[in-house]
Short mmCIF file of C-alpha atoms and ligand atoms in Angstrom, two decimals:
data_model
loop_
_atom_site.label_atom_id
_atom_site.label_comp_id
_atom_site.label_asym_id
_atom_site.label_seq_id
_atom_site.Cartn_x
_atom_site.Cartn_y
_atom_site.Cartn_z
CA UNK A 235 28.55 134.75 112.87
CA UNK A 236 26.53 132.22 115.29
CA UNK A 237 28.24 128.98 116.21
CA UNK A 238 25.92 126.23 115.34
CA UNK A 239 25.49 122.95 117.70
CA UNK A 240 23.39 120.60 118.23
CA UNK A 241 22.84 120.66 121.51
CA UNK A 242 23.19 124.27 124.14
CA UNK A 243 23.28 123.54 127.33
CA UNK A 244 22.46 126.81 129.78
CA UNK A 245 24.61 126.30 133.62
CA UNK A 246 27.06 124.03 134.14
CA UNK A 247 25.71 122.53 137.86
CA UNK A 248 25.39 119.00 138.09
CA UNK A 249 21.99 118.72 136.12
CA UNK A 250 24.15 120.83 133.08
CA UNK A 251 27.60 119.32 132.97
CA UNK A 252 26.17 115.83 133.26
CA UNK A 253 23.76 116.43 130.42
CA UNK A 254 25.90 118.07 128.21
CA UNK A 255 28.81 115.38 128.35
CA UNK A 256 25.91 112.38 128.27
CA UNK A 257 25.28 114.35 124.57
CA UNK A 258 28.82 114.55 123.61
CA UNK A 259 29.26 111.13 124.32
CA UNK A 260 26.03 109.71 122.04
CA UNK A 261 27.87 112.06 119.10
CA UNK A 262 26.39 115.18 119.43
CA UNK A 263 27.91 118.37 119.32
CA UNK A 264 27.49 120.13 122.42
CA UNK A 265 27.86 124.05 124.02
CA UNK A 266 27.47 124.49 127.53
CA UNK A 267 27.32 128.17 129.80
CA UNK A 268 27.75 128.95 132.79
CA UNK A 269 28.44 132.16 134.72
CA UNK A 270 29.72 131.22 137.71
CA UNK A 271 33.17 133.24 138.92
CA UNK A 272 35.64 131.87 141.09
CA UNK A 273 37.32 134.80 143.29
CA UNK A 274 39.76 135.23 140.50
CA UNK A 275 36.57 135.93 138.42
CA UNK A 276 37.47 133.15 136.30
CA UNK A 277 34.79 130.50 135.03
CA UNK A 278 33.77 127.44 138.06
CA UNK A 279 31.72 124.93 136.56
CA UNK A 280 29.54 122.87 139.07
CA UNK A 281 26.93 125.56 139.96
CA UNK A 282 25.70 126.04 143.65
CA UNK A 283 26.27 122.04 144.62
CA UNK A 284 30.49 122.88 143.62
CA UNK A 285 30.85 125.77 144.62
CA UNK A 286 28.69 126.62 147.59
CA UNK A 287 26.45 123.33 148.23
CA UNK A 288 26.84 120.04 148.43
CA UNK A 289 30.63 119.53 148.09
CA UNK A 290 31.94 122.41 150.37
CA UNK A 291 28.89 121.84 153.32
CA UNK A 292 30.14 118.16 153.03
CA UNK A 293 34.36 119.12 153.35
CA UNK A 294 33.46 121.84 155.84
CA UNK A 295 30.90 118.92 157.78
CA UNK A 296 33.44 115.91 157.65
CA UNK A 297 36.57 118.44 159.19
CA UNK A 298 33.91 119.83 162.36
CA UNK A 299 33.19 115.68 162.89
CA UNK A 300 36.38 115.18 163.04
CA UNK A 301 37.16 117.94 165.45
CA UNK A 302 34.10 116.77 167.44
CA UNK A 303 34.96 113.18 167.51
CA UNK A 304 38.67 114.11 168.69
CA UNK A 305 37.00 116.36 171.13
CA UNK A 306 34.28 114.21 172.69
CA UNK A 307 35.00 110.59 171.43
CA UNK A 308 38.61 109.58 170.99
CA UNK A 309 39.02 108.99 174.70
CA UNK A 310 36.33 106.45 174.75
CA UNK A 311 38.29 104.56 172.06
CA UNK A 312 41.90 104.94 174.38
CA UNK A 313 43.05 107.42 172.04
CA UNK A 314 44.60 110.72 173.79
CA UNK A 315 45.11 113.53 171.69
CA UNK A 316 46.43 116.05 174.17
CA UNK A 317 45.48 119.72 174.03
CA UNK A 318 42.91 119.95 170.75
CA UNK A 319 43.40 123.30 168.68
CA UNK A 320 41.31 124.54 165.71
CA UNK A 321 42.84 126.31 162.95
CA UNK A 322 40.03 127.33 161.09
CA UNK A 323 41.81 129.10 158.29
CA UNK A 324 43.20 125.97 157.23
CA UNK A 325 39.83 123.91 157.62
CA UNK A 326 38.36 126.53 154.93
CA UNK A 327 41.22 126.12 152.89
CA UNK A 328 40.82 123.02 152.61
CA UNK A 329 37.14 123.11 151.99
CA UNK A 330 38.30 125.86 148.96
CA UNK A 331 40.89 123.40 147.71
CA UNK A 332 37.99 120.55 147.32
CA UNK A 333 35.96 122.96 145.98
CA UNK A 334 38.62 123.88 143.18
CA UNK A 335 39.15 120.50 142.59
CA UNK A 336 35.90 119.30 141.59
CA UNK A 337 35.67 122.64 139.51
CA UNK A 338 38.60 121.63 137.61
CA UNK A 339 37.67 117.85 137.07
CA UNK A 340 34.78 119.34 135.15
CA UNK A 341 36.75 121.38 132.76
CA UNK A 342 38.98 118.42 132.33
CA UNK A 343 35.70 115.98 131.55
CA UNK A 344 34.59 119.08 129.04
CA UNK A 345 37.76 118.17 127.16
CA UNK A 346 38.23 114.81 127.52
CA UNK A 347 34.53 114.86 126.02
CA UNK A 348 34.77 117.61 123.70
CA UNK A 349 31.98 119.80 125.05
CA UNK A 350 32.73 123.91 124.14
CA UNK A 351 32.45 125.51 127.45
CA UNK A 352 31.71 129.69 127.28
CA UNK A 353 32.01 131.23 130.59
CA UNK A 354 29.21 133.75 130.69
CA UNK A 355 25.48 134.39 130.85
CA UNK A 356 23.43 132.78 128.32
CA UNK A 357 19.98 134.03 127.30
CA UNK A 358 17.73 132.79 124.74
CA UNK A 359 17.63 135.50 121.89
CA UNK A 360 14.75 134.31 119.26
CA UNK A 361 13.61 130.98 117.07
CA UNK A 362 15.54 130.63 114.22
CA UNK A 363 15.00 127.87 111.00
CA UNK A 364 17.85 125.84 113.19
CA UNK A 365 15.91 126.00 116.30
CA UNK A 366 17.20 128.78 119.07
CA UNK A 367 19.41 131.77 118.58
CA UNK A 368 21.11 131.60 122.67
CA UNK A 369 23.33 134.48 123.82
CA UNK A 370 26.59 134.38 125.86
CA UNK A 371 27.17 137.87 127.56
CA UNK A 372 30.58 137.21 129.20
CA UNK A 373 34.39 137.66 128.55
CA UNK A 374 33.55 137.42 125.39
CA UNK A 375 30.08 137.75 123.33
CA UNK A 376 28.92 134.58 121.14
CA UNK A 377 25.66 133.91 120.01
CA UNK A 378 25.11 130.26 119.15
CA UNK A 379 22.22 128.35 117.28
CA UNK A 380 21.30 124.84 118.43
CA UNK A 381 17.92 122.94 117.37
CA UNK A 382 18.18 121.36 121.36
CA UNK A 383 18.32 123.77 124.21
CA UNK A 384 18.43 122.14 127.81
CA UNK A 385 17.88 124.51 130.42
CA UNK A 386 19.47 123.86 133.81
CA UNK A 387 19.87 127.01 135.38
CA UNK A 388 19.62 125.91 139.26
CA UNK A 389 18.13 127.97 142.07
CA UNK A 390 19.34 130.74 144.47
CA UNK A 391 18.89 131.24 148.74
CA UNK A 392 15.49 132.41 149.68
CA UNK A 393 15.80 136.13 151.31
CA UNK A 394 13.36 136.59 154.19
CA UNK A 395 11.01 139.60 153.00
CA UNK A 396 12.80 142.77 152.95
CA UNK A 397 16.23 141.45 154.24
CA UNK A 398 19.55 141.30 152.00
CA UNK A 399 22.21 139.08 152.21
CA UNK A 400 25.47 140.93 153.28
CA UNK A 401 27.15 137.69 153.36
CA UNK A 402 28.89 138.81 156.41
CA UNK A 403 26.16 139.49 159.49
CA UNK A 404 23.55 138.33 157.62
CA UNK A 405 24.49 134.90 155.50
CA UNK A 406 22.94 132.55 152.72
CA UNK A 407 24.60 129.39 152.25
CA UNK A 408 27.31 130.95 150.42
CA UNK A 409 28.54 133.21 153.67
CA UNK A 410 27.60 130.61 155.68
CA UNK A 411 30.79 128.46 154.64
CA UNK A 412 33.55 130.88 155.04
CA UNK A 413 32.91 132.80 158.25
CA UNK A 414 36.18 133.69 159.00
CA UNK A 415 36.02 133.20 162.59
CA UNK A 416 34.37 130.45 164.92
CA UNK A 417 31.13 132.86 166.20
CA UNK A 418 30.17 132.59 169.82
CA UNK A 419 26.65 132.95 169.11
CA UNK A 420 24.72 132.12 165.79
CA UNK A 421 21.27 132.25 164.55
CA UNK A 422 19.86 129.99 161.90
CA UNK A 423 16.16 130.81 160.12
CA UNK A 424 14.96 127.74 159.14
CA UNK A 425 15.38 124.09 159.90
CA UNK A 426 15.70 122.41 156.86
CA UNK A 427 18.54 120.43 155.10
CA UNK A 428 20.47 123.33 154.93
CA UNK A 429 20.31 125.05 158.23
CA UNK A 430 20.69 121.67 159.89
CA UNK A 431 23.70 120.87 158.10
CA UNK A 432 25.49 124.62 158.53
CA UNK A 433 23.95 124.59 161.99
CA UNK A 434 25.98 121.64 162.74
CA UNK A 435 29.32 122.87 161.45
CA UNK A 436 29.82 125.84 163.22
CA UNK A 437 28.20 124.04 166.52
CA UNK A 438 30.98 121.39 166.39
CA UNK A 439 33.41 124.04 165.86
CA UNK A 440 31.85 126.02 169.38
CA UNK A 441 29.48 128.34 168.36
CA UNK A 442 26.37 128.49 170.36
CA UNK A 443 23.31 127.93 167.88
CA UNK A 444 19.90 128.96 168.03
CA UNK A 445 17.37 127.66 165.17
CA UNK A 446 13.98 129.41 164.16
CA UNK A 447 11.70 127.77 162.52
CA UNK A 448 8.53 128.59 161.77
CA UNK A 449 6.76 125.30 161.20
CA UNK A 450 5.20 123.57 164.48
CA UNK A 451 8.19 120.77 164.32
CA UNK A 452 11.47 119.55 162.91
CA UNK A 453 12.01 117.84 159.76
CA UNK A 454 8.00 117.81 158.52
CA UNK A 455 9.44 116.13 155.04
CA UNK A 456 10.63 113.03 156.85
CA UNK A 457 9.07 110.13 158.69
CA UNK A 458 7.80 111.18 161.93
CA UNK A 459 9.55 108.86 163.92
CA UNK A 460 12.94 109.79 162.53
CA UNK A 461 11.85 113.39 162.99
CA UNK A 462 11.21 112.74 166.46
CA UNK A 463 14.58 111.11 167.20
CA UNK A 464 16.33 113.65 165.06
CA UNK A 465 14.88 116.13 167.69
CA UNK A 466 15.66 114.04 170.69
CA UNK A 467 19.85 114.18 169.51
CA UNK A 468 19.98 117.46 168.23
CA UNK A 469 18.86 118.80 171.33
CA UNK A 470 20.38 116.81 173.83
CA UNK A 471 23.84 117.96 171.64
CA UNK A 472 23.28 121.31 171.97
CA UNK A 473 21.41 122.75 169.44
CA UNK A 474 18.83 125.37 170.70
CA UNK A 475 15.73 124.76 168.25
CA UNK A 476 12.01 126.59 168.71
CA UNK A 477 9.47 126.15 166.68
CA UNK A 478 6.39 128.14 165.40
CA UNK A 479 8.30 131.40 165.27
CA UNK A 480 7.18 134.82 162.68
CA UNK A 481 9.88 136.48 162.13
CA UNK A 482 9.09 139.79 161.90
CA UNK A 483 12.40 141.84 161.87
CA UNK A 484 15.94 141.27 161.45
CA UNK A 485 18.33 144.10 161.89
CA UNK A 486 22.36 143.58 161.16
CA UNK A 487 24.56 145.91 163.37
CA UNK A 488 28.45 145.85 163.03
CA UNK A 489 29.01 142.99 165.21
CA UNK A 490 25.56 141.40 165.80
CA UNK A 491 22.23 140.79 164.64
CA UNK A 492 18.79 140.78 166.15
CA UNK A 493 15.96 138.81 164.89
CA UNK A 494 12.43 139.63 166.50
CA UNK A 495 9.75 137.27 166.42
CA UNK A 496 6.60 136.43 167.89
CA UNK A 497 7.12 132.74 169.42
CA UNK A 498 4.43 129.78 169.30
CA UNK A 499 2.35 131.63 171.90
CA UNK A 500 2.19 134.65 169.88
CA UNK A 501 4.32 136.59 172.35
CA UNK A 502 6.91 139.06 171.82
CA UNK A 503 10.49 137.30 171.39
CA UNK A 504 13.89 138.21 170.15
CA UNK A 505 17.19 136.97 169.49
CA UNK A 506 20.82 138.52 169.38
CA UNK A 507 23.37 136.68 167.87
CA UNK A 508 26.60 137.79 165.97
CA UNK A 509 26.02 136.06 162.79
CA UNK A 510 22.96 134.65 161.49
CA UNK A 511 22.11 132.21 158.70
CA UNK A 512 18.86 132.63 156.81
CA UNK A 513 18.30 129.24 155.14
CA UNK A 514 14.60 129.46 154.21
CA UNK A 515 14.31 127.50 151.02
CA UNK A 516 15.50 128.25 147.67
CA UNK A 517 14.20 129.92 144.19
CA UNK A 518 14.15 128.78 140.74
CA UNK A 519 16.74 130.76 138.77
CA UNK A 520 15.87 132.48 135.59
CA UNK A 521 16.84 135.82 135.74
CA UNK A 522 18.29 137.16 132.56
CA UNK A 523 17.66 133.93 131.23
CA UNK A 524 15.03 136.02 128.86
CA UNK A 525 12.45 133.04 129.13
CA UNK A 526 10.06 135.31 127.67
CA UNK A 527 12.13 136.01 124.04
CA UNK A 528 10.61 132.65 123.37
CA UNK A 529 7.96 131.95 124.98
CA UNK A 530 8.70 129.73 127.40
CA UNK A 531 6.17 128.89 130.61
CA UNK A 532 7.03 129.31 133.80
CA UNK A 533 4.81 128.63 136.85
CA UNK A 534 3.90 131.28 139.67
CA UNK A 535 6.93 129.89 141.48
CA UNK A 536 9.55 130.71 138.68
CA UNK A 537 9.97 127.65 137.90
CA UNK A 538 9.95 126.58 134.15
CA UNK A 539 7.02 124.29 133.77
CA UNK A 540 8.35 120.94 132.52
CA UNK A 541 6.44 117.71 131.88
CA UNK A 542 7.51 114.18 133.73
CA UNK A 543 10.33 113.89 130.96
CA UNK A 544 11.70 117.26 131.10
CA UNK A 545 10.02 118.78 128.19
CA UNK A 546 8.85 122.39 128.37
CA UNK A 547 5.93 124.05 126.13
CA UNK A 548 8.56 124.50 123.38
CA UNK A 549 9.98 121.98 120.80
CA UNK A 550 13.49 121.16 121.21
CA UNK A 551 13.94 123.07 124.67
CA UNK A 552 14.11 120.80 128.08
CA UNK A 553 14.88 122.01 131.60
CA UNK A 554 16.35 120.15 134.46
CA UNK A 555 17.37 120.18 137.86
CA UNK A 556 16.42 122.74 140.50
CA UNK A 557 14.57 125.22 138.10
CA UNK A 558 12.12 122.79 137.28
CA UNK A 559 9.03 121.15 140.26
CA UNK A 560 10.74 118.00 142.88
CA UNK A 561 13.27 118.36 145.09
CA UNK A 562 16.10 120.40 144.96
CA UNK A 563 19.03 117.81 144.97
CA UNK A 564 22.39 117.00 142.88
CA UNK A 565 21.33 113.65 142.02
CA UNK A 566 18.14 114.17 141.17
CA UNK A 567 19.50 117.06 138.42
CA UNK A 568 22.05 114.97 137.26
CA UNK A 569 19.23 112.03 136.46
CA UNK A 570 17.76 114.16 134.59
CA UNK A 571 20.37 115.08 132.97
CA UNK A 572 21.25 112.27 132.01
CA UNK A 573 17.72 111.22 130.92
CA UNK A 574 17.03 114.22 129.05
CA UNK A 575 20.46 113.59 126.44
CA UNK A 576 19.15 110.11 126.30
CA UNK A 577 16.06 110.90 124.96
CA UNK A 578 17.06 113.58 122.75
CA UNK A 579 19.06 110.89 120.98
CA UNK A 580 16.55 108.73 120.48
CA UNK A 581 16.71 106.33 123.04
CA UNK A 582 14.55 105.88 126.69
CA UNK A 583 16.22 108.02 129.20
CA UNK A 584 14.16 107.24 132.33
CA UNK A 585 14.01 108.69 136.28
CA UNK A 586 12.21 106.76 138.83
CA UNK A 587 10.80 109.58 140.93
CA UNK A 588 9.81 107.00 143.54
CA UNK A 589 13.51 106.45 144.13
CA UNK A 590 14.90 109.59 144.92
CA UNK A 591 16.94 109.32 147.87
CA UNK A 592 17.36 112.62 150.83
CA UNK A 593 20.57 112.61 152.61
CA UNK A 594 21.32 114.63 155.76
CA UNK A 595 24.91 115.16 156.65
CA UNK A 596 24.08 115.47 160.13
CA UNK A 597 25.63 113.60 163.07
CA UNK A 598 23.66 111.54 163.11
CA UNK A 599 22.79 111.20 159.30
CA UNK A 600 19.20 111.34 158.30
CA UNK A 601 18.57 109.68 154.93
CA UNK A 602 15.23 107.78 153.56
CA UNK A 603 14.01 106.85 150.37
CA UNK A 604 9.96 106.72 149.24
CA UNK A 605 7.02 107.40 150.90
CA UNK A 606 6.82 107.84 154.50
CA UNK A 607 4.20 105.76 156.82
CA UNK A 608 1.98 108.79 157.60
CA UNK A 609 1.97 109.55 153.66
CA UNK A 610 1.15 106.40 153.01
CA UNK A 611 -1.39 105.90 155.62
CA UNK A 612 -3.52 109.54 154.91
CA UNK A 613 -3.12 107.87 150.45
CA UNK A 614 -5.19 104.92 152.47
CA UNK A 615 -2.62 102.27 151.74
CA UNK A 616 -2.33 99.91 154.35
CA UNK A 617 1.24 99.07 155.31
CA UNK A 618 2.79 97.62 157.85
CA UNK A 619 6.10 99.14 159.61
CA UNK A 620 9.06 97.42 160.63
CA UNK A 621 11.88 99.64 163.22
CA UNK A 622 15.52 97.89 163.89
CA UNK A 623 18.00 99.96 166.23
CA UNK A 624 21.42 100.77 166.15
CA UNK A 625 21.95 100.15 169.75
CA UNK A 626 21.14 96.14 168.93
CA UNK A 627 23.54 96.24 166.58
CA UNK A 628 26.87 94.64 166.87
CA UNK A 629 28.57 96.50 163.61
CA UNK A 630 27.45 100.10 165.34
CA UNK A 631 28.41 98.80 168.57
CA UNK A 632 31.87 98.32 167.51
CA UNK A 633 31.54 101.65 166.02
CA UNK A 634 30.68 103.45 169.18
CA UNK A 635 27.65 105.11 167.73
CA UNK A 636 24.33 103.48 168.41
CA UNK A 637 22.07 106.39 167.66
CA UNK A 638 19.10 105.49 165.64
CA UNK A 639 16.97 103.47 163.58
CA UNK A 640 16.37 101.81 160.18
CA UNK A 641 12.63 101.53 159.35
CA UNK A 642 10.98 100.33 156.85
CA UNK A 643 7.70 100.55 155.36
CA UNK A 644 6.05 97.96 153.12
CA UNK A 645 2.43 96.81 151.27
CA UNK A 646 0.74 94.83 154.43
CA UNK A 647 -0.39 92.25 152.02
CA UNK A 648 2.24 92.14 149.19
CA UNK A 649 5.52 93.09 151.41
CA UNK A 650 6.84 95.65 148.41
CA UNK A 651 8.84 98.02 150.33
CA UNK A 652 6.94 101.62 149.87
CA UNK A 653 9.73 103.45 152.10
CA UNK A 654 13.27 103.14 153.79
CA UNK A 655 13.78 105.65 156.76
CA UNK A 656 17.25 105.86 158.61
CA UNK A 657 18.68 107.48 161.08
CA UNK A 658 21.97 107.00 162.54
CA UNK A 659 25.34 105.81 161.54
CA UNK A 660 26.42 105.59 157.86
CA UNK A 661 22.68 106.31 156.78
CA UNK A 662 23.89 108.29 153.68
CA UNK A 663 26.09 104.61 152.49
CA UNK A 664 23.38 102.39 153.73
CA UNK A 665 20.30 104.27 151.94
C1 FAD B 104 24.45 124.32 151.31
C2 FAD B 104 23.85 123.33 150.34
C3 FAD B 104 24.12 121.98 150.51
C4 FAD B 104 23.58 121.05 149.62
N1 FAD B 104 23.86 119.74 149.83
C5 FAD B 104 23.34 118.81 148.99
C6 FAD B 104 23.64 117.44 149.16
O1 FAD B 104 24.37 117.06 150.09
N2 FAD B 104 23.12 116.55 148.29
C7 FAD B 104 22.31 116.94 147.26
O2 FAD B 104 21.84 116.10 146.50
N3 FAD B 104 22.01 118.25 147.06
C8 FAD B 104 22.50 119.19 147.90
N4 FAD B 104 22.23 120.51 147.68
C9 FAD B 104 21.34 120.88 146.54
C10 FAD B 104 22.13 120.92 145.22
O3 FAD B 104 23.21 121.82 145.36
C11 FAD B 104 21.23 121.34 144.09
O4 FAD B 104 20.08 120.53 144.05
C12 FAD B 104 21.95 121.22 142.74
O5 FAD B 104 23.10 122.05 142.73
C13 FAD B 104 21.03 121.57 141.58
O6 FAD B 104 21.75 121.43 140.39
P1 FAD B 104 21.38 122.29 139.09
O7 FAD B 104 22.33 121.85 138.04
O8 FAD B 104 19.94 122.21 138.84
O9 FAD B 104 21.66 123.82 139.50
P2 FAD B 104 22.91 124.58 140.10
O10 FAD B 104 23.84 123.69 140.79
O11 FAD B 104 22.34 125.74 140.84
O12 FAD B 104 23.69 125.12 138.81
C14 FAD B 104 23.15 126.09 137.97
C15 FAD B 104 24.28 126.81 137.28
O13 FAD B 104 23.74 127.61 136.24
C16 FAD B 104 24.35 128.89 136.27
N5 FAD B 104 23.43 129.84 135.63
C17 FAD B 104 22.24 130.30 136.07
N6 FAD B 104 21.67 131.10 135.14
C18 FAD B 104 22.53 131.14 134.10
C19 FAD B 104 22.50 131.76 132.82
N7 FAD B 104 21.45 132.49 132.43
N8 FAD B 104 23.57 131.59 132.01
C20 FAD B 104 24.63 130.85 132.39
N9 FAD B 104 24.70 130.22 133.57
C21 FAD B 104 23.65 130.35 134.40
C22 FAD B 104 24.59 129.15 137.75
O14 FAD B 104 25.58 130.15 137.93
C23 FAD B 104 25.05 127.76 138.19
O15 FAD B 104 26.43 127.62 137.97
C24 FAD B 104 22.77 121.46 148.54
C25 FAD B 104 22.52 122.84 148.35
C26 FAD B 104 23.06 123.76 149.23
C27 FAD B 104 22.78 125.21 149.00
#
């Protein structure tokens, strides 16, 4: 016999759980599923940003800084800290107990806000007079009816043609945060969010690291003149980056890994390294969703096509988050989320698009918010742009970090502010 709700929510990220408990609480009766497994194999709500994003890249980046800054930057403060040891065992503990935290802070807000949680796989089964007939293949099998289905079924790492993840020579972002041992060399495909923020870690914590990337700079998505300061740092702290590179084998032995590639020039190149991280973008997740039991669209991406309020091509069914077009970030999934319960009751849920903020977790951090000058400029807007730096600034002088920049970007004539670039100290609070 089907369990009827009003509302079935499909993953329990942050675009899932914070839509389903915004239903409960305007008085609807809500379902999530997820299928995520915790090493027990038990259920760990908070998809890819708990579990193996945002929250463990951010424990794992806060314990290297503070390595780094004990390291490097204590001493310039009159602080001695003697002979500096790393246990890394207990860093990644740590970074698991975090993680288990937040997992278990969602099961508690299911409660407290009487969402059902089913641990399994859900997969739409057929229309039915109440709306969708939804599957959950997992420790147990339900089948539920709901008249409301929001789908918010994330995204997974980006493979490199032909080359699997073994999580252990050969890492997504997953492997990438619990390599058991600091690695004296390591590789990173791909200079985005994500390989800048792993990159980081494991640099802090002495590995040697070497980025490919095959577009002509760093950070394209960003304003160029943070870019080119971004570049400026990274490099002078170490980070090996080159730019322009095909990749056009990787090959995982039992302790190493070679990458070949052709480099900017077009000439032969190749790297060795004993781990390497492939952090090439992500992918829209729908597999064994069963999309097609219904009908519902998906672009030649994967991704389920969704209109600017989260609406798909089927009454009554919504997706959010990373499996629908914009950028692949917590907040961003949990706004629409949150918008997407709002409207289903009734009322005006609403995302400003224009307001999305980026954070990098770098050293420095990288954050901005809008439209960048050179965006701007080739729309044929004239602005005007304003740059302040850190190193005139008595707050980060006290601070000892004067990396860095805030810029902004504003309407020449009216002064509305079109786009807020940082980089440098605290950019993540101040953005
Ligand atoms: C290393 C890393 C660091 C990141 N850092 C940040 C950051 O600092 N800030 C930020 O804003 N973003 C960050 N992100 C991005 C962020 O994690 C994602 O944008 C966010 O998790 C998307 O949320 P979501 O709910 O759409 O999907 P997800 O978090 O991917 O959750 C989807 C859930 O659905 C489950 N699922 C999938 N299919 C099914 C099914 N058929 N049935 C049941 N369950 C299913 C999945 O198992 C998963 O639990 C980071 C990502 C990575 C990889």
């Amino acid at each position: 016999m089907a369990q009827a709700f009003d509302v079935v929510v499909i993953g329990g990220g942050p675009g899932g759980y914070i839509a389903a408990i915004r239903a409960a609480q305007l008085g609807m009766k809500v379902a999530c599923i997820d299928e995520w497994k915790n090493a027990a194999g038990g259920p760990a709500p908070g998809g890819t940003c708990t579990n193996v994003g945002c929250i463990p890249s951010k424990a794992l980046l806060q314990s290297s800084e503070n390595y780094e800054q004990a390291a490097h930057h204590f001493a310039d403060h009159g602080i001695g800290v003697g002979t500096l040891s790393l246990d890394l065992k207990k860093m990644l503990a740590r970074k698991d107990a975090v993680v288990k935290q937040n997992n278990d802070g969602i099961v508690y807000l299911f409660k407290k806000n009487k969402v059902a949680f089913f641990h399994g796989r859900g997969s739409f089964v057929k229309t039915v007079d109440a709306g969708y007939e939804v599957a959950v293949a997992g420790a147990a099998n339900e089948t539920l009816t709901a008249g409301q289905v929001i789908v918010a079924t994330g995204s997974s790492p980006r493979a490199l043609p032909g080359v699997t993840f073994d999580e252990d020579r050969i890492l997504s972002n997953d492997g990438a945060l619990r390599i058991p041992g600091v690695p004296k060399t390591l590789g990173v495909v791909g200079s985005g969010v994500i390989g800048l923020e792993m990159g980081s870690v494991w640099r802090r914590l002495g590995a040697e690291v070497t980025i490919l990337e095959a577009l002509p700079g760093l950070l394209g998505m960003a304003d160029e003149a943070v870019a080119r300061e971004a570049l400026k740092v990274f490099t002078k702290q170490g980070l090996q980056l080159e730019f322009g590179v095909r990749i056009s084998e990787v090959k995982a032995g039992k302790k190493s890994v070679s990458v070949s590639y052709a480099n900017a020039k077009g000439e032969a190149a190749s790297l060795e390294v004993e781990r390497l991280i492939v952090s090439i973008g992500r992918v829209p997740n729908t597999v064994g969703l069963d999309p097609e039991a219904v009908g519902l669209k998906l672009d030649e991406r994967g991704a389920i096509v969704v209109d600017d309020e989260c609406r798909t091509n089927l009454e009554g069914v919504w997706a959010i988050g990373d499996v629908v077009r914009g950028p692949m970030l917590a907040h961003k999934a949990e706004e629409e989320g949150v918008a997407v319960a709002e409207r289903i009751a009734g009322q005006h849920g609403h995302v400003d698009f224009n307001t999305v903020p980026w954070v990098i977790y770098t050293s420095p951090e990288i954050a901005w918010v809008g439209q960048t000058e050179a965006q701007l400029k080739a729309a044929g807007r004239a602005v005007k742009a304003g740059q302040f730096p850190f190193m005139a600034n008595g707050r980060a002088r006290a601070l000892g970090d004067t990396t860095g920049f805030v810029k902004f970007v504003a309407d020449a004539k009216t002064d509305e502010i079109l786009g807020v670039h940082i980089i440098g100290p605290f950019a993540n609070e101040l953005i």
